PDB file of C-alpha atoms and ligand atoms in Angstrom:
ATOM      1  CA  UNK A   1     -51.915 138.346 101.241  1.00 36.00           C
ATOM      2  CA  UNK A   2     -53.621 139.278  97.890  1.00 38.00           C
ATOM      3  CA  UNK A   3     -56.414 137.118  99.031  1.00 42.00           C
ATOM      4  CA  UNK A   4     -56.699 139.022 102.333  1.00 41.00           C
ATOM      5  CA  UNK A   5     -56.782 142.203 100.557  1.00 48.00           C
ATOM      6  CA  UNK A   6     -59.420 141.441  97.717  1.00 55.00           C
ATOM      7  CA  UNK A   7     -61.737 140.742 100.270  1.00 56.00           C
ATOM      8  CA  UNK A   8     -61.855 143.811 101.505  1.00 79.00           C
ATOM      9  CA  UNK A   9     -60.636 145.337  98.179  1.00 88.00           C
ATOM     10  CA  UNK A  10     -63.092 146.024  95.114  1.00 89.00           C
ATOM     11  CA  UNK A  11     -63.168 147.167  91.496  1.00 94.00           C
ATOM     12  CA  UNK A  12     -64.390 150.856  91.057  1.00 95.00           C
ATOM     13  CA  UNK A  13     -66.581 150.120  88.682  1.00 94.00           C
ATOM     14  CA  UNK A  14     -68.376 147.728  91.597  1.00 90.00           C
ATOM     15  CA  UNK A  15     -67.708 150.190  94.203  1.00 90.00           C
ATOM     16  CA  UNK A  16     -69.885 152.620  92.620  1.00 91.00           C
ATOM     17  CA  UNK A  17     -72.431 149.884  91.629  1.00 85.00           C
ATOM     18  CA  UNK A  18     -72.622 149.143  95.099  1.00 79.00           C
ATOM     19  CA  UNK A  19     -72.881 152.627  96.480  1.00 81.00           C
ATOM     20  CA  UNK A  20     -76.719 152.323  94.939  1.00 77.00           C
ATOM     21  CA  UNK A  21     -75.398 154.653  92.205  1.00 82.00           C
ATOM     22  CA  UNK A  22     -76.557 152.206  88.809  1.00 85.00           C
ATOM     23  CA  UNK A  23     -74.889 149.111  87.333  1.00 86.00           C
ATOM     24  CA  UNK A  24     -71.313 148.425  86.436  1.00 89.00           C
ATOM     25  CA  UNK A  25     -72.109 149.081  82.187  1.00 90.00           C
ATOM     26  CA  UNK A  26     -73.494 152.538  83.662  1.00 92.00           C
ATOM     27  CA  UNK A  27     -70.232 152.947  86.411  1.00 94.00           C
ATOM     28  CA  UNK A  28     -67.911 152.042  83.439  1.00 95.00           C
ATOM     29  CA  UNK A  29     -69.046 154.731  81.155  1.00 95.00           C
ATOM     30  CA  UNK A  30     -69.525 157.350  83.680  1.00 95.00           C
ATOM     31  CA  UNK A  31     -65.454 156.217  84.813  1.00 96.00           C
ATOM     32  CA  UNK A  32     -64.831 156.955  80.730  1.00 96.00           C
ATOM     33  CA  UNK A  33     -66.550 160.580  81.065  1.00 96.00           C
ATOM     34  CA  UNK A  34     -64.061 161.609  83.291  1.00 96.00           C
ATOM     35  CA  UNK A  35     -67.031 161.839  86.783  1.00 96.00           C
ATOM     36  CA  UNK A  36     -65.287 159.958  89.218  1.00 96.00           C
ATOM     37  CA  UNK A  37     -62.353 160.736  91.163  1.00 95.00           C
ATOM     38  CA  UNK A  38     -60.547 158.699  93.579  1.00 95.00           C
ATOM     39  CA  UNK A  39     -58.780 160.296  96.547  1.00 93.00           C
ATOM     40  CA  UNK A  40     -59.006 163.627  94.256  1.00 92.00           C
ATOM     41  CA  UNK A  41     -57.530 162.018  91.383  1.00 94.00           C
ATOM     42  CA  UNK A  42     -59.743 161.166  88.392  1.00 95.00           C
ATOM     43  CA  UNK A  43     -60.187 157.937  87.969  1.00 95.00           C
ATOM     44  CA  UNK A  44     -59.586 156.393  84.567  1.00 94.00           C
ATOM     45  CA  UNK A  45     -59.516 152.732  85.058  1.00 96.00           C
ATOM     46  CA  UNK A  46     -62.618 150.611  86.409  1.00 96.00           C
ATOM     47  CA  UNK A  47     -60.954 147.957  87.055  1.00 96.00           C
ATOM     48  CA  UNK A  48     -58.507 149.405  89.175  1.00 96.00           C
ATOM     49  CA  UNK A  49     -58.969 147.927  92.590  1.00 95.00           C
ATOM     50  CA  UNK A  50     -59.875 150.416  96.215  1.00 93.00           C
ATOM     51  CA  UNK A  51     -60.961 149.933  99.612  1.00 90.00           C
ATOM     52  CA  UNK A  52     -64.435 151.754  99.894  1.00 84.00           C
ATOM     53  CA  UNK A  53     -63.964 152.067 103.533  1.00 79.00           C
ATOM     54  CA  UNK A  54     -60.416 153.976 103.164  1.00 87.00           C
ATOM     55  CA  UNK A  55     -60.361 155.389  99.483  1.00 91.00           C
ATOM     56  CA  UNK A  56     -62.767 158.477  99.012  1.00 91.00           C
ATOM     57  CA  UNK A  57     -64.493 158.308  95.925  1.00 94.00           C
ATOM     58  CA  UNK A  58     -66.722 160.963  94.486  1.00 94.00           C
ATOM     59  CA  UNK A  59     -69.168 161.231  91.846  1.00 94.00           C
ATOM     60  CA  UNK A  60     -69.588 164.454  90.278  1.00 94.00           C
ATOM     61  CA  UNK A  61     -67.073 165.659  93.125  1.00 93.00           C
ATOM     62  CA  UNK A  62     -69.790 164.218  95.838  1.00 90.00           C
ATOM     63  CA  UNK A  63     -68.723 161.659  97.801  1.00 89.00           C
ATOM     64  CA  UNK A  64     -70.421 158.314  97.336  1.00 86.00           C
ATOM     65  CA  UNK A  65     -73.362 158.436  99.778  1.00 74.00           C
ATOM     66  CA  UNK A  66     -74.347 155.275 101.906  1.00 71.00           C
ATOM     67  CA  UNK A  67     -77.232 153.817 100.456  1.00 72.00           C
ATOM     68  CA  UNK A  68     -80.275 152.421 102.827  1.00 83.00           C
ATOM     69  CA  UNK A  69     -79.829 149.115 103.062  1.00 90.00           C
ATOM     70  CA  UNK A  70     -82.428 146.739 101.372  1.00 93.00           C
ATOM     71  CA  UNK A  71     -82.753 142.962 101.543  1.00 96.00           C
ATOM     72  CA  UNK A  72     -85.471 141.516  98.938  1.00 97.00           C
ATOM     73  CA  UNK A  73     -86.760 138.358  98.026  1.00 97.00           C
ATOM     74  CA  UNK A  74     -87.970 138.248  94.425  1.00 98.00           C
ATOM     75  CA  UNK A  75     -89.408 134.415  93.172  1.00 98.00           C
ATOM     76  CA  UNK A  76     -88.006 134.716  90.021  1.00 98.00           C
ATOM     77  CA  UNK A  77     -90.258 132.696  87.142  1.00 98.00           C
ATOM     78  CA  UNK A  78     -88.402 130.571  84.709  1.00 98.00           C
ATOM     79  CA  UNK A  79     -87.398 132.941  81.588  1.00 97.00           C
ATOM     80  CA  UNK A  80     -86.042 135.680  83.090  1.00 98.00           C
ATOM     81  CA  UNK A  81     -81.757 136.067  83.605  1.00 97.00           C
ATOM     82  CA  UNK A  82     -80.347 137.271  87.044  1.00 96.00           C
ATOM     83  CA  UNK A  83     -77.919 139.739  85.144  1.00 92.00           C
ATOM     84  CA  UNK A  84     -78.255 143.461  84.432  1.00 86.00           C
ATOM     85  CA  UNK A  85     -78.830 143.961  80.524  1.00 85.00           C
ATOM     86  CA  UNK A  86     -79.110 140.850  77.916  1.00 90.00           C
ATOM     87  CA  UNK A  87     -77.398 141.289  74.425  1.00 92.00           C
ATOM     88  CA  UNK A  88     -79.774 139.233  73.244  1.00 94.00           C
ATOM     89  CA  UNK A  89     -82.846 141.202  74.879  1.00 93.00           C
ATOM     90  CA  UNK A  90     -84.560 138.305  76.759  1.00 95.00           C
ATOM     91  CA  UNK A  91     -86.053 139.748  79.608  1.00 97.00           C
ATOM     92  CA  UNK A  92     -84.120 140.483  83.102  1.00 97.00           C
ATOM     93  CA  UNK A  93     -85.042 140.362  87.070  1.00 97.00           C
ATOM     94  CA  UNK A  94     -84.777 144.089  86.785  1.00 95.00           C
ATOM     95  CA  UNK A  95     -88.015 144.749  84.738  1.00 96.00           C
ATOM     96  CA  UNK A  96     -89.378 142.929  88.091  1.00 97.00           C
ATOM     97  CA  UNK A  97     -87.795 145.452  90.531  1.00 96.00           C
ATOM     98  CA  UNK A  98     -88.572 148.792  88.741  1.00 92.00           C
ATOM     99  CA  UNK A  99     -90.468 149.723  92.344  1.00 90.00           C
ATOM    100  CA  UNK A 100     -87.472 149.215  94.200  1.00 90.00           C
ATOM    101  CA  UNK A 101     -85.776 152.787  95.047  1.00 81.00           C
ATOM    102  CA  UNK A 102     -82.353 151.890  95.485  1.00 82.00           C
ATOM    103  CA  UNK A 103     -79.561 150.305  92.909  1.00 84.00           C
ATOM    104  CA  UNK A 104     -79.415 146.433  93.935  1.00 91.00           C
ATOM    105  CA  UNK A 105     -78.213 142.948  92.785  1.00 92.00           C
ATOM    106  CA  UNK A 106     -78.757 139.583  93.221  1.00 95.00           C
ATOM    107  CA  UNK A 107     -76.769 137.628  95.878  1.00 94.00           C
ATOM    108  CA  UNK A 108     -76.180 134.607  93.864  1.00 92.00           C
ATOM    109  CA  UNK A 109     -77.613 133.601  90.669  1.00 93.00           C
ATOM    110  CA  UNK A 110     -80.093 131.590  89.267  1.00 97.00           C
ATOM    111  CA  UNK A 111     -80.653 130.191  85.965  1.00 97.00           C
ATOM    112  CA  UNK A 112     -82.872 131.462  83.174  1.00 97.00           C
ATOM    113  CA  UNK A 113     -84.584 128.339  83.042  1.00 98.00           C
ATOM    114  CA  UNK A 114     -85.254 128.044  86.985  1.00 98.00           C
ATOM    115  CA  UNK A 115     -87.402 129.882  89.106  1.00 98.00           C
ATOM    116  CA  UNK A 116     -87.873 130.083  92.797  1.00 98.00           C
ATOM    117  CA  UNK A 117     -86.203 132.480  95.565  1.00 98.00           C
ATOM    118  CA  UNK A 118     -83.111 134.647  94.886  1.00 98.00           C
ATOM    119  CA  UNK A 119     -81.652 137.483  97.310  1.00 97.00           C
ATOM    120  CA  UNK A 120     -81.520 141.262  96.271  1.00 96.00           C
ATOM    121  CA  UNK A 121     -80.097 143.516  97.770  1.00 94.00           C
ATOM    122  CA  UNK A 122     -77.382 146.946  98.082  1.00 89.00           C
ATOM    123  CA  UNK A 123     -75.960 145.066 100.879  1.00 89.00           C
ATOM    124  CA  UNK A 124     -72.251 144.078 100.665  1.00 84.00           C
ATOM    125  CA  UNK A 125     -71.302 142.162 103.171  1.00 86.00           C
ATOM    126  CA  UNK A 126     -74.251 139.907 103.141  1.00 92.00           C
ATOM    127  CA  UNK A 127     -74.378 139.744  99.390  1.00 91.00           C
ATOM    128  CA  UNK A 128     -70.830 138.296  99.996  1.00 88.00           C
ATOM    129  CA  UNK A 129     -72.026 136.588 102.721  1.00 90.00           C
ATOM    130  CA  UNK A 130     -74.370 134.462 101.190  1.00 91.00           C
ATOM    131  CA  UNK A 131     -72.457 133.998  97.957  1.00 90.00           C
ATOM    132  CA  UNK A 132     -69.310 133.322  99.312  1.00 88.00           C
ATOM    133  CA  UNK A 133     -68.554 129.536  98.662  1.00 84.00           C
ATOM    134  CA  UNK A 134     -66.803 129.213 102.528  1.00 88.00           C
ATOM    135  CA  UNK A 135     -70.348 130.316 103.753  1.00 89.00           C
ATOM    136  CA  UNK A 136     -72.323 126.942 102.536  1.00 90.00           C
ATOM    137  CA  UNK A 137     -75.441 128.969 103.051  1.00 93.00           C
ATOM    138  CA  UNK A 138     -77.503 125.792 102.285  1.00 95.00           C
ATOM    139  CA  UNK A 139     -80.502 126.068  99.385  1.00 96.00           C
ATOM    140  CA  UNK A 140     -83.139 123.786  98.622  1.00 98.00           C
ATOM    141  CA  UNK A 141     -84.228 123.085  95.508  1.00 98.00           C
ATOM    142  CA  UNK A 142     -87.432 120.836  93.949  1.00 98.00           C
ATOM    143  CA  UNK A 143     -86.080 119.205  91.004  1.00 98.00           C
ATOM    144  CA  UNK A 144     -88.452 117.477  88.648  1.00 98.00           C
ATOM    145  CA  UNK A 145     -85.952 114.776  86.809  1.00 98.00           C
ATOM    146  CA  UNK A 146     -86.520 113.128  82.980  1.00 98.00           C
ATOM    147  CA  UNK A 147     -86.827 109.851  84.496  1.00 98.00           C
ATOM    148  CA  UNK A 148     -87.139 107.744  86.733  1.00 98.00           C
ATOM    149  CA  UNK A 149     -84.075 107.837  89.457  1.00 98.00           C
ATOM    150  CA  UNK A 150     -83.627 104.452  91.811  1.00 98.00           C
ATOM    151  CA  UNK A 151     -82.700 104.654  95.307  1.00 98.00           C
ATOM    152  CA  UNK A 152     -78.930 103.845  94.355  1.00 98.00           C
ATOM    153  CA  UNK A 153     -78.808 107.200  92.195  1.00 98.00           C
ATOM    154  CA  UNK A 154     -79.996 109.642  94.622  1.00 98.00           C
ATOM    155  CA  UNK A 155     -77.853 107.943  97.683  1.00 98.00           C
ATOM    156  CA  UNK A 156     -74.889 109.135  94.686  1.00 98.00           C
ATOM    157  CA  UNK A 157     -76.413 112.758  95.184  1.00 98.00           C
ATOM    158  CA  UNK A 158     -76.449 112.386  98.743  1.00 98.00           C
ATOM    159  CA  UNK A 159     -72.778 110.932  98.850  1.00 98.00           C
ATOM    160  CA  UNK A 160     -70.842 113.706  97.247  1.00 97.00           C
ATOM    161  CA  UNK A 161     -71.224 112.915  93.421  1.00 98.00           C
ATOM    162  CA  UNK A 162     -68.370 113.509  91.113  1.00 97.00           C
ATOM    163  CA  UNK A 163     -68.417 116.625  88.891  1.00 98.00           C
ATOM    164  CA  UNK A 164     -66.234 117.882  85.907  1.00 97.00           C
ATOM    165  CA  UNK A 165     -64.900 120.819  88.090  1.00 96.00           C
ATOM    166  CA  UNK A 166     -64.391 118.086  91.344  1.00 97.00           C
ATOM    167  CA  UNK A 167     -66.534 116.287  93.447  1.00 97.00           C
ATOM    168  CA  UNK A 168     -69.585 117.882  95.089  1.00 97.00           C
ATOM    169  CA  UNK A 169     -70.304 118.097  99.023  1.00 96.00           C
ATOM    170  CA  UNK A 170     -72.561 115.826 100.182  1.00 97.00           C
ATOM    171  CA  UNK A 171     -76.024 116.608  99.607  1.00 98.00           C
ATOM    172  CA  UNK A 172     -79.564 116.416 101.235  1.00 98.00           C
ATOM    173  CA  UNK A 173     -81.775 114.533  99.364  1.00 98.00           C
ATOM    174  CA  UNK A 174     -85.570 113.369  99.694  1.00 98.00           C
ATOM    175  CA  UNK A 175     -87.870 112.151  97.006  1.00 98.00           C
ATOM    176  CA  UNK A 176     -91.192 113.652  97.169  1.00 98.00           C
ATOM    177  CA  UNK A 177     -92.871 111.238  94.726  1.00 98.00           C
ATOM    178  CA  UNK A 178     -92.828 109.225  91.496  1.00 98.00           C
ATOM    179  CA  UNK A 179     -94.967 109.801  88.710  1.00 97.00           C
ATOM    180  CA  UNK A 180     -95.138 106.775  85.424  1.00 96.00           C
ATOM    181  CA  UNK A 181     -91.721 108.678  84.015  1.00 97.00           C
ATOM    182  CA  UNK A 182     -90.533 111.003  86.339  1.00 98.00           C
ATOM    183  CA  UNK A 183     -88.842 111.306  90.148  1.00 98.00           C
ATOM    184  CA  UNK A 184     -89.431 114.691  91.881  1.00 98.00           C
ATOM    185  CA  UNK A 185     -87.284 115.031  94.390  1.00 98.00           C
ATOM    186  CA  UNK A 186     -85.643 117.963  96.907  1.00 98.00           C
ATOM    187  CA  UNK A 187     -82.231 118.698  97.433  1.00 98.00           C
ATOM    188  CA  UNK A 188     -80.166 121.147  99.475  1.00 98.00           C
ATOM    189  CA  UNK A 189     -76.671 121.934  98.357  1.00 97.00           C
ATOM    190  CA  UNK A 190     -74.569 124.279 100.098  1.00 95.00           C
ATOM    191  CA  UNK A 191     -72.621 125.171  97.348  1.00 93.00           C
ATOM    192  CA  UNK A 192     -73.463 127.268  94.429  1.00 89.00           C
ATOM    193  CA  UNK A 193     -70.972 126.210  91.407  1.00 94.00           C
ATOM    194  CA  UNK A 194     -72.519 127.209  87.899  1.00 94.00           C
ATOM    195  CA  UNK A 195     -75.717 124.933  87.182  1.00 97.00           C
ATOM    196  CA  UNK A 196     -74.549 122.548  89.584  1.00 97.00           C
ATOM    197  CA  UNK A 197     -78.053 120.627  90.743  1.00 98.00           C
ATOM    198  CA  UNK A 198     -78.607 119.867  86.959  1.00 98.00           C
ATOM    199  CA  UNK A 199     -75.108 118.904  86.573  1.00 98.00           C
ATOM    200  CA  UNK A 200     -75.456 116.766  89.500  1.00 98.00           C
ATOM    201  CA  UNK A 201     -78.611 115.118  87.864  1.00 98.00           C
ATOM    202  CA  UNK A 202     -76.975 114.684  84.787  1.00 98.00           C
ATOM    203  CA  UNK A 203     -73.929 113.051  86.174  1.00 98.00           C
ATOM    204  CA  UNK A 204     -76.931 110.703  86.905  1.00 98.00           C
ATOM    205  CA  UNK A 205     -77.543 110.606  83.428  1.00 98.00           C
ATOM    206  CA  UNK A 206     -80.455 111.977  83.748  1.00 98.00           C
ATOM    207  CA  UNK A 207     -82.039 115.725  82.793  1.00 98.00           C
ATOM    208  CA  UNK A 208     -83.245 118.124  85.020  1.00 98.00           C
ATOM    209  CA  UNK A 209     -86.988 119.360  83.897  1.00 98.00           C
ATOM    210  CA  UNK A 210     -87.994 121.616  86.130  1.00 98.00           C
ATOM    211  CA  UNK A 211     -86.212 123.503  89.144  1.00 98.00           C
ATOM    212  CA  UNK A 212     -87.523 125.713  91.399  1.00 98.00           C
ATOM    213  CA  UNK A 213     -85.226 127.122  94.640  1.00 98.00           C
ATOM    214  CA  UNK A 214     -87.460 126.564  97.744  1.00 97.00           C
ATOM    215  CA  UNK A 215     -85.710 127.961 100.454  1.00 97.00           C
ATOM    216  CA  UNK A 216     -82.482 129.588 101.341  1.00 95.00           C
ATOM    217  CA  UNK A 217     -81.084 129.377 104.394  1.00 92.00           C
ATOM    218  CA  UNK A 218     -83.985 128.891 106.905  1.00 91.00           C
ATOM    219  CA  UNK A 219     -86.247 131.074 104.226  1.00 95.00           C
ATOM    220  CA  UNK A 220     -88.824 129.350 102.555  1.00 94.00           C
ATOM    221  CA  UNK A 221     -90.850 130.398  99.513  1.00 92.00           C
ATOM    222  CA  UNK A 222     -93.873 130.511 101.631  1.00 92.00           C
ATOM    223  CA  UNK A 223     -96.905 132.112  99.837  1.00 93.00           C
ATOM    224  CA  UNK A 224     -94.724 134.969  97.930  1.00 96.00           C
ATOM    225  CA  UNK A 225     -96.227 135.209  94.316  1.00 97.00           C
ATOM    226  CA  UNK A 226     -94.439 134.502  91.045  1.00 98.00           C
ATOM    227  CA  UNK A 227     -92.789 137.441  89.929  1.00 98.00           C
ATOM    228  CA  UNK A 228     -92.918 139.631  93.400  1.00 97.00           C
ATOM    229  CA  UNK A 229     -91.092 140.491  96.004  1.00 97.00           C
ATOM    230  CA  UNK A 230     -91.262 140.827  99.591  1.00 97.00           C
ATOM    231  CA  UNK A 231     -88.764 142.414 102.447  1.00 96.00           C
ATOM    232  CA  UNK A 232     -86.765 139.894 104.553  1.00 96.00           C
ATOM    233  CA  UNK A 233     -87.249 140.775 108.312  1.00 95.00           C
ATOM    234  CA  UNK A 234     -84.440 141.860 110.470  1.00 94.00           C
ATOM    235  CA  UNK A 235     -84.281 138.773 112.021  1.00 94.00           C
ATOM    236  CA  UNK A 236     -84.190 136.976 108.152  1.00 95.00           C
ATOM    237  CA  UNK A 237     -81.055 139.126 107.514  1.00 95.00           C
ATOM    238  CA  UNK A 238     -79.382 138.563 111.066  1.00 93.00           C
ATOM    239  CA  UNK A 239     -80.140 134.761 110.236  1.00 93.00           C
ATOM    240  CA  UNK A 240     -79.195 134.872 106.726  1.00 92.00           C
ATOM    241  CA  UNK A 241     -75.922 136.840 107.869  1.00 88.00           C
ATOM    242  CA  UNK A 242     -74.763 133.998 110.418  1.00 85.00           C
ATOM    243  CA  UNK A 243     -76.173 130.866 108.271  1.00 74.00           C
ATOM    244  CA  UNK A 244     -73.855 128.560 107.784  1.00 69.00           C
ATOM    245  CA  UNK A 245     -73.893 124.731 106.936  1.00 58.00           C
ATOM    246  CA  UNK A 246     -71.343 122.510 108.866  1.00 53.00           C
ATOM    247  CA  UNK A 247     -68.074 122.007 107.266  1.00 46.00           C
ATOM    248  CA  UNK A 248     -68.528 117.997 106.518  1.00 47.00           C
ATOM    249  CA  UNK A 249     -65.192 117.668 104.683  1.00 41.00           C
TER     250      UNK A 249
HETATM  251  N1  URA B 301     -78.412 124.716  90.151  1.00 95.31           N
HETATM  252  C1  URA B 301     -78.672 124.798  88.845  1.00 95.31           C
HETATM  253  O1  URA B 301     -78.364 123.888  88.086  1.00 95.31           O
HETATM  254  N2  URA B 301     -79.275 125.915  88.391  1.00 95.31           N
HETATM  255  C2  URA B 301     -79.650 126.925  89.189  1.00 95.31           C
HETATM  256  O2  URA B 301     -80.209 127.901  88.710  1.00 95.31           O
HETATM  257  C3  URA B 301     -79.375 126.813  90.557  1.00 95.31           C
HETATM  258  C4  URA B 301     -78.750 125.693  91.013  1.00 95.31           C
END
């Protein structure tokens, strides 16, 4: 039952995130100055939980507007983090989407160290869509491992290898070549558990170089440049919205 809720059920702080309005830091601290009200009430706690389709929320006594939807693909280069604002100061995907006009966030994550194709949108339900683990929206990565991997190893990927937080679904795999040292090969996972493709490699006992996400889904990197983004097509987001990788166990 709680499950059933949450689903539809979200934080206010993300409600108001999600309304296009500015991150959760900036929904947090406008919650604090007293600007939001919920069903006339002012709100006081962000992490109170609503339903944005029954709860009427206002900000600065307006009522949350609905944003225009927008579904992005950014290739993210290696360096930069998928989250809003780094203590640290190491540059963000946001410095990359200063152009874009409405609030949005990334539908999944991606390491600092990889690169390749991540999702951004305002778009709930297919930001959940896609990151929701019962979805297995499959994603291809190129992986560029420390060594040399044998036939036996990747048939280990491709069998479901086992993991410190359990094992992991069975995997695509195809090596693209072998250098002196190294085996490049693709896989497609239709999971997306914290670092999980260089956890996989490393439960190989091997390292993962390089990793770059290829495709997501039935979208492929194509000829988008490093750093930019492009706007999916309607029929990319109707795809994207009913992708879905068959349940193999
Ligand atoms: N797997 C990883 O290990 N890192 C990523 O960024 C994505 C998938």
């Amino acid at each position: 039952m709680v499950q059933a809720s949450n689903r539809v059920k979200k934080t206010l702080d993300r409600i108001l995130s999600r309304a296009g309005l500015g991150s959760r830091t900036e929904a947090r601290k406008w919650i604090g100055e007293g600007r939001v009200a919920v069903n006339g009430r002012r709100a006081g706690n962000p992490d109170a939980w609503f339903d944005p389709q029954r709860d009427r929320v206002t900000f600065d006594g307006k009522p949350l507007r609905a944003a225009k939807k927008i579904h992005l693909l950014l290739y993210k280069p290696k360096g930069y983090l998928t989250t809003y604002k780094d203590p640290q100061g190491r540059p963000t995907i946001y410095e990359l989407l200063k152009e874009v006009p409405e609030w949005v966030f990334p539908a999944g994550r991606l390491d600092q160290d990889t690169s390749g194709l991540l999702l951004v949108t305002n778009d709930t339900a297919f930001g959940d869509h896609v990151t929701d683990p019962e979805s297995h929206v499959p994603k291809t990565y190129l992986v560029k491992a420390s060594a040399l991997l044998s036939e036996e190893q990747l048939q280990r990927l491709r069998d479901g290898i086992e993991l410190s937080d359990g094992p992991a679904r069975p995997a695509e795999v195809r090596r693209v070549r072998d250098s002196a040292r190294f085996t490049f090969f693709e896989i497609t996972i239709t999971e997306g558990r914290n670092r999980q493709v260089r956890r996989m490699v490393e439960a190989l006992g091997a390292k993962v170089l390089k990793l770059v996400r290829t495709r997501i889904g039935g979208i492929e990197i194509g000829d988008l440049e490093i750093g930019k983004t492009r706007l999916l097509t309607p029929q990319e987001v109707r795809a994207l919205k009913s992708a879905r990788a068959p349940v193999s166990r």
